[in-house]
XYZ file of C-alpha atoms in Angstrom:
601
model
C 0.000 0.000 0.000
C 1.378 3.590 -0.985
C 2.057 5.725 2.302
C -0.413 8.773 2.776
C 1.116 11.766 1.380
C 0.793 15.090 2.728
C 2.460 18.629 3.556
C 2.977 20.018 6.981
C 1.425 23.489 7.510
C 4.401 25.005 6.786
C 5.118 23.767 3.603
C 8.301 21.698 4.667
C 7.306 17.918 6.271
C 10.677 17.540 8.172
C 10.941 20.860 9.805
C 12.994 19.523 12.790
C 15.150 17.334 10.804
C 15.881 20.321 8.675
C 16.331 22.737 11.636
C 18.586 19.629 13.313
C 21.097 19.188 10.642
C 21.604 22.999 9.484
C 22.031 23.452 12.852
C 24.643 21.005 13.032
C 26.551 22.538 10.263
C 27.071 25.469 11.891
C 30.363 23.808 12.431
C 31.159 25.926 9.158
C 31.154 29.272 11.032
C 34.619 27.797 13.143
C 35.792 25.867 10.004
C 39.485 26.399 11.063
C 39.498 25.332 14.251
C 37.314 22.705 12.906
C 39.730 21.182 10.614
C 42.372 21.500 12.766
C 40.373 19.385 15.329
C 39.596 17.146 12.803
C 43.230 16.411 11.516
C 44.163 15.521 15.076
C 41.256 12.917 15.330
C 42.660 11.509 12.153
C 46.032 11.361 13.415
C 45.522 10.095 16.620
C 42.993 7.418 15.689
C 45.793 6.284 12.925
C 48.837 7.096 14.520
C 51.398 4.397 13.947
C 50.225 2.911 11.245
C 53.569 1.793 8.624
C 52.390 4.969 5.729
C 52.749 6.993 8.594
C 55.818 5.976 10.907
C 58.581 6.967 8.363
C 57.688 10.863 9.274
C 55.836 10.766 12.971
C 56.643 7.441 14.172
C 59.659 9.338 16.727
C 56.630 11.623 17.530
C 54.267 11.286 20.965
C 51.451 12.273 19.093
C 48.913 11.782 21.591
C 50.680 14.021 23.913
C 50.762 17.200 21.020
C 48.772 20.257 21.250
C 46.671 20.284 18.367
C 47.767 23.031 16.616
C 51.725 21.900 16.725
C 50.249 18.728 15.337
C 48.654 20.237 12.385
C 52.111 22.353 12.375
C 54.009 19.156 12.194
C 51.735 16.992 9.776
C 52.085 19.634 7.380
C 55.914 20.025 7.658
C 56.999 16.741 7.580
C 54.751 14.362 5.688
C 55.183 15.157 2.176
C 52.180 15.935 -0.480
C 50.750 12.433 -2.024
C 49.309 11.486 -5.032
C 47.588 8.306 -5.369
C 50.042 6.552 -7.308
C 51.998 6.733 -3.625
C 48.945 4.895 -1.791
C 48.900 2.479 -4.123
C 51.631 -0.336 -2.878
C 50.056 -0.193 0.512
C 46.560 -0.445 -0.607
C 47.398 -3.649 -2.469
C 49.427 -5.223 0.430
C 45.926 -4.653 2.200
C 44.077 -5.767 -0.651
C 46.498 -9.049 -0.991
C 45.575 -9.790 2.910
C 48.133 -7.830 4.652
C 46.421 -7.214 8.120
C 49.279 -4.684 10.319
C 47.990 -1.140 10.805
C 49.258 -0.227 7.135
C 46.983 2.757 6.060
C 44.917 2.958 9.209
C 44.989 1.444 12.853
C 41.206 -0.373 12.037
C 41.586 -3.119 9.671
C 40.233 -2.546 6.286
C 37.357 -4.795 5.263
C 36.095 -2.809 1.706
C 37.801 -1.198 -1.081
C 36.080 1.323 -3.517
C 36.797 1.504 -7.091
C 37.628 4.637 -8.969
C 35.285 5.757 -11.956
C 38.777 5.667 -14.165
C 37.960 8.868 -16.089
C 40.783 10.680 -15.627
C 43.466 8.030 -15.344
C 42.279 5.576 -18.250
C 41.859 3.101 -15.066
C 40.055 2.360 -12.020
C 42.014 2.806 -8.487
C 40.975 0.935 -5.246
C 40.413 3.825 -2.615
C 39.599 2.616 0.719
C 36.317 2.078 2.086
C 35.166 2.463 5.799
C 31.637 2.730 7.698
C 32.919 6.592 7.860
C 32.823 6.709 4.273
C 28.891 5.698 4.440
C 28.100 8.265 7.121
C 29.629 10.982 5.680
C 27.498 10.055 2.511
C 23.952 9.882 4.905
C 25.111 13.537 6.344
C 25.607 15.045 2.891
C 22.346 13.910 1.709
C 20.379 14.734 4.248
C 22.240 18.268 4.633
C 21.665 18.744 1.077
C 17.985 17.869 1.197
C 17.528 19.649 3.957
C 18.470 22.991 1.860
C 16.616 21.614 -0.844
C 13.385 21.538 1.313
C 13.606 25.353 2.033
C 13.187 26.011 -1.371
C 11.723 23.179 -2.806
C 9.816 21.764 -0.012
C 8.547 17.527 -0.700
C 5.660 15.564 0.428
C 6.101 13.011 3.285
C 5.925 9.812 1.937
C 6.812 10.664 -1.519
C 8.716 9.073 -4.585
C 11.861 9.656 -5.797
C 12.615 8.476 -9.637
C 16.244 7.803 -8.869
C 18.207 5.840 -11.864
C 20.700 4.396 -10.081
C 22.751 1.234 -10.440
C 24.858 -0.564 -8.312
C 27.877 -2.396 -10.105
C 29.300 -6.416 -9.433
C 31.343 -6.851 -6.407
C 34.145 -9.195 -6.124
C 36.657 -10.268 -3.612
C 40.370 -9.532 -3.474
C 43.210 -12.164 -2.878
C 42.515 -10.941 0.627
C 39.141 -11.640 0.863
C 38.001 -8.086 0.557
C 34.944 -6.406 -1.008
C 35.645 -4.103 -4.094
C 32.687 -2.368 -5.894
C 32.194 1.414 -6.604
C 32.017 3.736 -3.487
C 27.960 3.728 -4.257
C 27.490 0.135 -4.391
C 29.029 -0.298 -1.005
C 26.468 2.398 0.205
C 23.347 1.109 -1.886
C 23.888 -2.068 0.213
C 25.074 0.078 3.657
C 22.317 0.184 6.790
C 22.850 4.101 5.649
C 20.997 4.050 2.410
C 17.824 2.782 4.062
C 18.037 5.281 7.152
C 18.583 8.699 4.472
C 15.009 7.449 3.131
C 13.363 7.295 6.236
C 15.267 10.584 7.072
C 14.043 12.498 4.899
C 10.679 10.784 4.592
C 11.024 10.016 0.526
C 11.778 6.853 -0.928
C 13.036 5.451 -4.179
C 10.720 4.213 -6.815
C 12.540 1.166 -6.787
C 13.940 -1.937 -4.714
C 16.763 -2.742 -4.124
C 16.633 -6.099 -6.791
C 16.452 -3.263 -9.185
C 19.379 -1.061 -7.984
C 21.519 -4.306 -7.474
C 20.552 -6.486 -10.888
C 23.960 -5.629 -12.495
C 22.509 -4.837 -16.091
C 21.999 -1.273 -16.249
C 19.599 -1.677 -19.451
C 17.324 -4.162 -17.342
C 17.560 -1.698 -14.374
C 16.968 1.455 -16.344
C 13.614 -0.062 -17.747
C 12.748 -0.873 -14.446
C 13.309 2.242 -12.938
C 11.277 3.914 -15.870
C 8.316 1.467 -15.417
C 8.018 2.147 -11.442
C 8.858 5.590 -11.538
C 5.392 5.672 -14.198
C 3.685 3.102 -12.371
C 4.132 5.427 -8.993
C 4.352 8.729 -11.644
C 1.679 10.673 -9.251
C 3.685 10.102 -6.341
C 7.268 11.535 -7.528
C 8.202 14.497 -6.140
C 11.855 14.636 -8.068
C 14.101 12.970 -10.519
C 17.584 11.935 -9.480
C 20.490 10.341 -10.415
C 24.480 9.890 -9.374
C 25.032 12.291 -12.481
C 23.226 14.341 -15.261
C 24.285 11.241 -17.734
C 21.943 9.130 -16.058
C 18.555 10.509 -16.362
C 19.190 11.832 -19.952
C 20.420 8.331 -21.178
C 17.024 7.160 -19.352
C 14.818 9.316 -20.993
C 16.632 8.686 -24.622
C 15.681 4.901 -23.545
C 12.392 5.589 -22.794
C 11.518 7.225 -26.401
C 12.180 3.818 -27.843
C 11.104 2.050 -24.499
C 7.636 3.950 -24.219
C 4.875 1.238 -25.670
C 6.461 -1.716 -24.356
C 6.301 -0.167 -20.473
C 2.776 1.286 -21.263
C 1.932 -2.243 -21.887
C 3.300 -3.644 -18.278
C 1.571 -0.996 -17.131
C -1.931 -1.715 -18.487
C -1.640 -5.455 -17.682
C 0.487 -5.833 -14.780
C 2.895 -7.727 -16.477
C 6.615 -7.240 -17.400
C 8.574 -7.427 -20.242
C 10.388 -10.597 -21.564
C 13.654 -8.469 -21.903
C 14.188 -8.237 -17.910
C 15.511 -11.931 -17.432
C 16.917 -11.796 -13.863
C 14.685 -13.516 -11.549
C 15.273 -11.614 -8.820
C 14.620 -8.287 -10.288
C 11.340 -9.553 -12.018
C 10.237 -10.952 -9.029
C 10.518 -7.781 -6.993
C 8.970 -5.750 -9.995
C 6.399 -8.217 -10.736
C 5.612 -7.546 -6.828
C 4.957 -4.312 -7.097
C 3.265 -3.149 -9.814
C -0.247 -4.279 -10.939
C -2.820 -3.777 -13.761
C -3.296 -0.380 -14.153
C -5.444 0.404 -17.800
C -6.450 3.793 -17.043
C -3.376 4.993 -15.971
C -1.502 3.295 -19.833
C -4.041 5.259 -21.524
C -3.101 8.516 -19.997
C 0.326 8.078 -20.258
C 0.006 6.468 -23.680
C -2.207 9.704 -25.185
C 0.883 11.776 -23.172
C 3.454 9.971 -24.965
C 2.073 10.253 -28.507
C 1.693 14.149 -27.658
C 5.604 13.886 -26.711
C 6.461 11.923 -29.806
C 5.464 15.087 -31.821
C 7.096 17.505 -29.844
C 10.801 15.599 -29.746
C 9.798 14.862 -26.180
C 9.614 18.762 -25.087
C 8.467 19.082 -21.502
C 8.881 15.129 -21.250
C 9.308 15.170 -17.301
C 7.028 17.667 -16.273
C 3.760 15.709 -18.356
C 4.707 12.322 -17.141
C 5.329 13.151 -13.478
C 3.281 16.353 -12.582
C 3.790 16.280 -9.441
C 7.664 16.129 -9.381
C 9.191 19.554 -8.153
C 12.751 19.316 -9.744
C 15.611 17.572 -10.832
C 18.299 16.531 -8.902
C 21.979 15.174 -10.341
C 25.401 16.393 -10.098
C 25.930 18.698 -12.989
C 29.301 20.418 -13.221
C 32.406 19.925 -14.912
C 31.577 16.840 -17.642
C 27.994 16.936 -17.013
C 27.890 19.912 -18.391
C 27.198 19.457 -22.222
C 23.757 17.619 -21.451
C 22.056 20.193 -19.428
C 20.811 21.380 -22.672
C 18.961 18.198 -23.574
C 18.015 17.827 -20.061
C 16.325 21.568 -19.954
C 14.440 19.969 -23.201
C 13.131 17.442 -21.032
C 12.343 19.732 -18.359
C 10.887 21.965 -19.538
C 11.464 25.037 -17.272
C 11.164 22.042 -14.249
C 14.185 23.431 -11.895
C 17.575 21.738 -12.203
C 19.451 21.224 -8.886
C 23.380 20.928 -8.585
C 24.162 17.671 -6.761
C 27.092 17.601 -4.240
C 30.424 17.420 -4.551
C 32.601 14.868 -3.854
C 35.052 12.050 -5.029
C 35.431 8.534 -4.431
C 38.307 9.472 -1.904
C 36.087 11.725 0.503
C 33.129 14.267 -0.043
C 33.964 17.814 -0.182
C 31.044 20.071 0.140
C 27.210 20.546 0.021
C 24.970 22.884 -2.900
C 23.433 25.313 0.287
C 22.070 27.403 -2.462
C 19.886 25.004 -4.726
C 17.989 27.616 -6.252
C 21.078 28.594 -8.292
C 20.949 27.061 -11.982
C 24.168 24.296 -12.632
C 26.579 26.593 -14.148
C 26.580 29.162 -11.487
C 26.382 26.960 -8.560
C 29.194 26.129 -5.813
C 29.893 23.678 -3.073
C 30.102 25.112 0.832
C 32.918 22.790 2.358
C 31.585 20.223 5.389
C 35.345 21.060 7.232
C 34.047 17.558 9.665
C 34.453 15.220 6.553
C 38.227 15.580 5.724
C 41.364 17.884 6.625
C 41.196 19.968 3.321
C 44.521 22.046 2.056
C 44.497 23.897 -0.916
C 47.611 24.534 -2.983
C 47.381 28.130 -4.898
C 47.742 28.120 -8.622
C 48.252 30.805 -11.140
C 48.248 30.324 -14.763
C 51.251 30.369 -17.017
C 52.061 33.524 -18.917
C 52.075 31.958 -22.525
C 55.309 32.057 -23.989
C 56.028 30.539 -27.654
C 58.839 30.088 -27.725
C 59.326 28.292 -24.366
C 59.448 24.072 -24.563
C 56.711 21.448 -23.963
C 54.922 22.284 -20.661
C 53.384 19.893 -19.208
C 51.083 21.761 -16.497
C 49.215 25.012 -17.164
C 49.771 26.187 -13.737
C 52.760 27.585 -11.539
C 51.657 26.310 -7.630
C 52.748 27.685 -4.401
C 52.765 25.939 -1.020
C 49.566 24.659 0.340
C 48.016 26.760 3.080
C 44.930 25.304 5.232
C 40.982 26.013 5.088
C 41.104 29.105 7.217
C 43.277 31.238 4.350
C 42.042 30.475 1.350
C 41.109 33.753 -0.398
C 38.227 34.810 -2.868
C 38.901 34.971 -6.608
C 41.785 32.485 -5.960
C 42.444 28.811 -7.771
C 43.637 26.325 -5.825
C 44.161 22.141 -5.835
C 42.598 20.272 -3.219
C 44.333 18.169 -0.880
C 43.067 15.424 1.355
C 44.097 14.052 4.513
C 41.069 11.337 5.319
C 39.906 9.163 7.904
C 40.223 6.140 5.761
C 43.846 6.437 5.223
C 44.785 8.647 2.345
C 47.328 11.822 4.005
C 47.903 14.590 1.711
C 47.276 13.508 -0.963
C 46.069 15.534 -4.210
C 42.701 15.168 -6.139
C 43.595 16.466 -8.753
C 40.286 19.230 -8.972
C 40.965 22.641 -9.594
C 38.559 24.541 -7.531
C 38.020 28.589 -7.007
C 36.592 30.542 -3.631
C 33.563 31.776 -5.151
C 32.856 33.034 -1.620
C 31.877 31.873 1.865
C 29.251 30.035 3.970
C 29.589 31.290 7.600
C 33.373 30.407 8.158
C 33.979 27.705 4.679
C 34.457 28.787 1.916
C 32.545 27.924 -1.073
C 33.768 26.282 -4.269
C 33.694 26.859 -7.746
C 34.536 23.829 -9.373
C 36.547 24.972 -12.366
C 38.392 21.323 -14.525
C 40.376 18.487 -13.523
C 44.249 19.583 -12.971
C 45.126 16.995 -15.624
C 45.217 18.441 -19.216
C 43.668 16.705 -21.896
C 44.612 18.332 -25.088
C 47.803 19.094 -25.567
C 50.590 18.296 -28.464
C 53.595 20.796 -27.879
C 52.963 24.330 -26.553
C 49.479 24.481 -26.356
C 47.469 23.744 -23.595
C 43.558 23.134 -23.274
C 41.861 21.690 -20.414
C 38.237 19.916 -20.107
C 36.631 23.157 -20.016
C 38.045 24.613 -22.969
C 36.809 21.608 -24.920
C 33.598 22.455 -23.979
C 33.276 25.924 -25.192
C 34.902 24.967 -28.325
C 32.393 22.177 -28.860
C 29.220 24.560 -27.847
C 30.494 26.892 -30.580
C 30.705 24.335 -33.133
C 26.759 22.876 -32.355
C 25.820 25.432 -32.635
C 25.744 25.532 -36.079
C 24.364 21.990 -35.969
C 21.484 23.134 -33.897
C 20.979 25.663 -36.362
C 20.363 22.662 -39.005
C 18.032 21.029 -37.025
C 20.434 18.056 -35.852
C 21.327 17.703 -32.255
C 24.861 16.818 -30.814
C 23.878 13.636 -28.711
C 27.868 13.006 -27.083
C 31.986 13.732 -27.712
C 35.315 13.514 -26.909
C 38.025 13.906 -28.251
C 42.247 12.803 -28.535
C 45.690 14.428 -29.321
C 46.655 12.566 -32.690
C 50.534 12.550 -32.619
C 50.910 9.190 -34.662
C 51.615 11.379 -37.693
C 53.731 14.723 -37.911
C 52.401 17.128 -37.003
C 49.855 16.541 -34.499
C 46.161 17.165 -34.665
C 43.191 17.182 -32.399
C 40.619 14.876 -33.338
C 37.386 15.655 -32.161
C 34.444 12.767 -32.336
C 30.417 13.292 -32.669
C 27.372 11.142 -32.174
C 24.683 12.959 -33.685
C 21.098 12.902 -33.451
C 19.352 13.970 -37.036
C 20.606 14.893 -40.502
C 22.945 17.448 -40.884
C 24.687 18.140 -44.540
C 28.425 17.508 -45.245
C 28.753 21.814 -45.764
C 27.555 22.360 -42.390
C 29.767 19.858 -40.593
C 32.588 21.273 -42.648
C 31.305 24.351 -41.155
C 31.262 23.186 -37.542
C 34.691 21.666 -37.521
C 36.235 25.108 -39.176
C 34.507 26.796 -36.398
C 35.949 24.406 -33.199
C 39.219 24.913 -34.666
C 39.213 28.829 -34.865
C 37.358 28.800 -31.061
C 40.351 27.056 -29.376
C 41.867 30.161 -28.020
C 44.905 29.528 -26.381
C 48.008 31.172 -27.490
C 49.941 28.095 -27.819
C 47.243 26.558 -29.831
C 47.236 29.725 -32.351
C 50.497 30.027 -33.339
C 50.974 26.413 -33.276
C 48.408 26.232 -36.265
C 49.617 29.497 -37.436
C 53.245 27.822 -38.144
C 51.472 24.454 -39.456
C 53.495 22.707 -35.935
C 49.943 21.296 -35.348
C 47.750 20.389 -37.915
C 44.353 21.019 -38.715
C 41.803 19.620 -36.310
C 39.453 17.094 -37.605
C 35.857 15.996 -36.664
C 34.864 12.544 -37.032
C 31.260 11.735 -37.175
C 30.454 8.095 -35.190
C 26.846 6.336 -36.337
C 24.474 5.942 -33.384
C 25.052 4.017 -30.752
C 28.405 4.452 -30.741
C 29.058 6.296 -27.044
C 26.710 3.317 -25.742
C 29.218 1.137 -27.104
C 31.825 2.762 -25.277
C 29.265 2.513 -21.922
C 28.756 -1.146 -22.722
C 33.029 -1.400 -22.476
C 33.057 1.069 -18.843
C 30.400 -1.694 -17.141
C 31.731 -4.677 -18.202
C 35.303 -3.935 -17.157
C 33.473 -3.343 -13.204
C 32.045 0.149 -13.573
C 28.327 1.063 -12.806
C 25.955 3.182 -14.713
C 25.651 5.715 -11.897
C 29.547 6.146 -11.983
C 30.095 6.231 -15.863
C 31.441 9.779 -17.008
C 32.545 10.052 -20.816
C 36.001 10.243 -21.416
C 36.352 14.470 -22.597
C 39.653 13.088 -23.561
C 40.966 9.310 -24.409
C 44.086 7.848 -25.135
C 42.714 4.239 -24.252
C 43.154 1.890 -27.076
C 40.249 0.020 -26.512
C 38.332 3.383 -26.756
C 39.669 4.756 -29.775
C 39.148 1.346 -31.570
C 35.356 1.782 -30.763
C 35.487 5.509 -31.653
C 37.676 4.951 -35.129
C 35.554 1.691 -36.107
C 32.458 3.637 -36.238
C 33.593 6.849 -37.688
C 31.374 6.968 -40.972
C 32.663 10.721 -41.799
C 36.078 12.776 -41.189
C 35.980 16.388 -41.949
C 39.451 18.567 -41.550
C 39.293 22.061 -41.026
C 40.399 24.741 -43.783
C 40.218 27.575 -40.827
C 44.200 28.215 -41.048
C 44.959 27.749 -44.649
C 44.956 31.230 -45.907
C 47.585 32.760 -43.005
């Protein structure tokens, strides 16, 4: 039986949990003294473990003042990346059980999405990792409510996917960082928290075939589509990959709706038997959502969310940085339905909370929870672009890393972590700015992953800069009624000289002229100095656009989950160098175009 809904006379149903757990972070307005708190809980709780010892093992670190502790962590034990973790985390993951990262034994290992690196990284995995993820949901809903206040006992339409565990040599549990909390006591308590639970069960979440669990999550989030009060997912990817699903998917589920059956293409008994549970014959409600569908259908699925789920009051998805480029099919969908920033965080530690949900994706930031991590920041300032310099292989010059407390507005910094699950100073890689501040924390601006991702000599173009240069050039696409459905792109140096290569899936017809067009107009929009002149003097060559059929970035989705990853984790590659990749992208390129942009200077 569906729980009763209703609104409390305020217009918020969880007034005290909302008061509760602001309250609570009004740890932000002593964020310094927080953190430095918070490092010596780390410390102490880990002290002489062997990462550890080689700096502070002389050290009586239970005796230290706190702030000559922080003094002394900071001096001594040198900045990290993971690469530096990784020996000890596979002597724990080969059975190893000393205090090696951290005095409690590890039991569960997290895998990296593998976005960055080309592969995925265990990070470890502790019951503080699945608290810290209950407090930044219910935080963030919490904020959410003030604006956007829910019904108790509503539905969430939440496409999420947990991915196959396995076991390591030493018997421990590796799956992504959201499997381990899909299964955690956690995941059940945030529902009744916040008094709003998922569409579907947990047979659905867990089946392990994201195309059986993403029709089942469209069928129950239609069979319960009065009751949905907001659309969610791990990221943006997720719910628009859904909803392109569902335009093909749409009879077939308003079938199982109408006779309370479910379709021969969901094969895992479990799943169908927890489906096949819940749902039951329904013919009135097909027939409305079959007439709204064939409306749809003639409108390219304009204002798709808000006429199948009426009642839903936004979306809700992280949406920065690669997730990005399909807010614009996603605001197709929506329909002027609000789109709300997800949190931010890493499979290493979360970082901070969206306190201001109101604010559309590109202008939103992250206030920093200073109780889930010690957080330094290491300044960077951009390069003055010199030509005739060599091969650099950063954009940035960085200074020494200073701590929460004096981080300064307008500034770019890298983050660095010092955890409770064993990972000390080490660097994440995110380039963040201070937008601002919430009481005491600052707020973040997430700006691209340190890591470039196009470069060939002297130029240098991060993540973002892709994604202007690719908004410029569908532009013109849009303009020919064809819609950019996914890219990414790779630094071609197998042949002399060098060339980006830029690849499209495209949705629609769009004539050979205009493509031509489009990939003369990315080429001209990269703006960099050292991309300019490179062209200019023919020491990079022109940039060409390869056109992939359909289907094609699905293929390259099929490749992420069956090497481990999970739906909810997946994150296309802005930039690839992975052969496995590039033979999917290359064997499906049915056009190349090379830009003329450059030939007349």
């Amino acid at each position: 039986m569906e729980p009763a809904l209703s609104y409390h006379s305020n217009g918020n149903c969880n007034t005290t949990i909302d008061s509760d757990i602001i309250t609570w972070f009004d740890v932000s307005k002593n964020a310094g003294s927080v953190q430095t708190q918070i490092l010596s809980r780390i410390l102490k709780q880990n002290h002489g473990v062997e990462y550890l010892n080689k700096w502070l093992g002389s050290y009586n670190i239970e005796e230290m003042d706190v702030c000559a502790l922080e003094s002394l962590f900071t001096s001594v034990v040198p900045l990290a990346s993971h690469a530096d973790f990784e020996p000890y985390i596979q002597k724990i993951a080969d059975g190893e059980t000393g205090p090696i990262l951290t005095q409690q034994p590890l039991t569960t290992l997290s895998l990296s999405s593998g976005t960055t690196e080309g592969r995925q990284k265990f990070v470890p995995f502790t019951h503080h990792s699945a608290q810290t993820t209950l407090q930044t949901f219910t935080l963030a809903a919490a904020y959410r409510s003030r604006v956007y206040p829910t019904r108790e006992g509503g539905r969430i339409l939440e496409f999420i996917y947990s991915s196959n565990q396995f076991k390591t040599k030493g018997g421990l549990t590796v799956g992504t960082a959201t499997t381990h909390y899909y299964a955690s006591e956690e995941f059940k308590i945030k529902q009744e928290k916040t008094k709003s639970f998922t569409c579907s069960p947990y047979e659905v979440i867990s089946g392990g075939d994201y195309k059986q669990s993403t029709y089942c999550h469209l069928l129950l989030g239609l069979f319960f589509s009065d009751h949905v009060e907001f659309i969610s997912s791990a990221f943006v990817y997720g719910i628009v990959q859904a909803f392109r699903s569902f335009e093909d998917l749409w009879k077939e589920i308003c079938n199982d709706i109408r006779h309370g059956t479910l379709s021969s293409t969901i094969k895992l008994p479990k799943m169908r038997e927890a489906v096949l549970g819940i749902i039951s014959s329904n013919p009135s409600l097909a027939s409305k959502l079959e007439a709204a569908c064939k409306e749809l259908e003639l409108v390219d699925w304009f204002g798709l969310v808000p006429k199948l789920w009426p009642n839903a009051k936004f979306i809700y998805s992280i949406m920065t940085g690669s997730m990005q480029p399909y807010l614009k099919k996603l605001r197709h969908y929506a329909n002027g339905l609000p789109l709300v920033s997800a949190d931010y965080g890493s499979t290493e530690s979360w970082i901070g909370i969206n306190v201001d949900p109101s604010l559309p994706p590109e202008d939103v930031t992250f206030a920093v929870v200073p109780t889930f991590s010690y957080f330094e920041f290491i300044p960077l300032y951009r390069h003055k672009q010199d030509c005739s310099s060599s091969v650099v292989n950063d954009d940035f010059i960085e200074d020494k890393p200073i701590p929460l407390s004096k981080v300064k507005v307008g500034q770019e910094y890298e983050i660095v972590l010092t955890t409770f699950t064993g990972l000390y100073r080490c660097r994440l890689g995110d380039v963040v700015e201070v937008a601002g501040f919430h009481n005491g924390t600052p707020k973040l601006d997430f700006i691209c992953r340190r890591k470039l991702i196009l470069t060939i000599n002297i130029d240098k173009n991060t993540e973002k800069d892709l994604q202007i240069v690719v908004e410029k050039g569908s532009q013109l696409l849009n303009k020919a009624h064809a819609e950019l459905v996914d890219f990414t792109s790779y630094a071609d140096v197998s042949n002399q000289p060098g060339c980006y290569v830029i690849f499209w899936e495209i949705k629609g017809e769009a004539e050979d002229k205009v493509l031509d067009a489009c990939c003369c107009e990315m080429d001209v929009a990269f703006v960099d100095h050292g991309y300019v002149v490179s062209r200019k003097t023919i020491s990079i060559g022109p940039l060409e656009l390869c056109i992939v059929e359909r289907g094609t970035f699905k293929k390259i989705l099929d490749y992420f989950v069956a090497n481990g990853g999970a739906l909810g984790q997946f994150k296309t590659p802005r930039c690839t160098n992975n052969p496995f990749i590039l033979n999917i992208l290359n064997a499906c390129t049915i056009k190349r175009f090379r830009s003329t942009a450059y030939d007349s200077t």
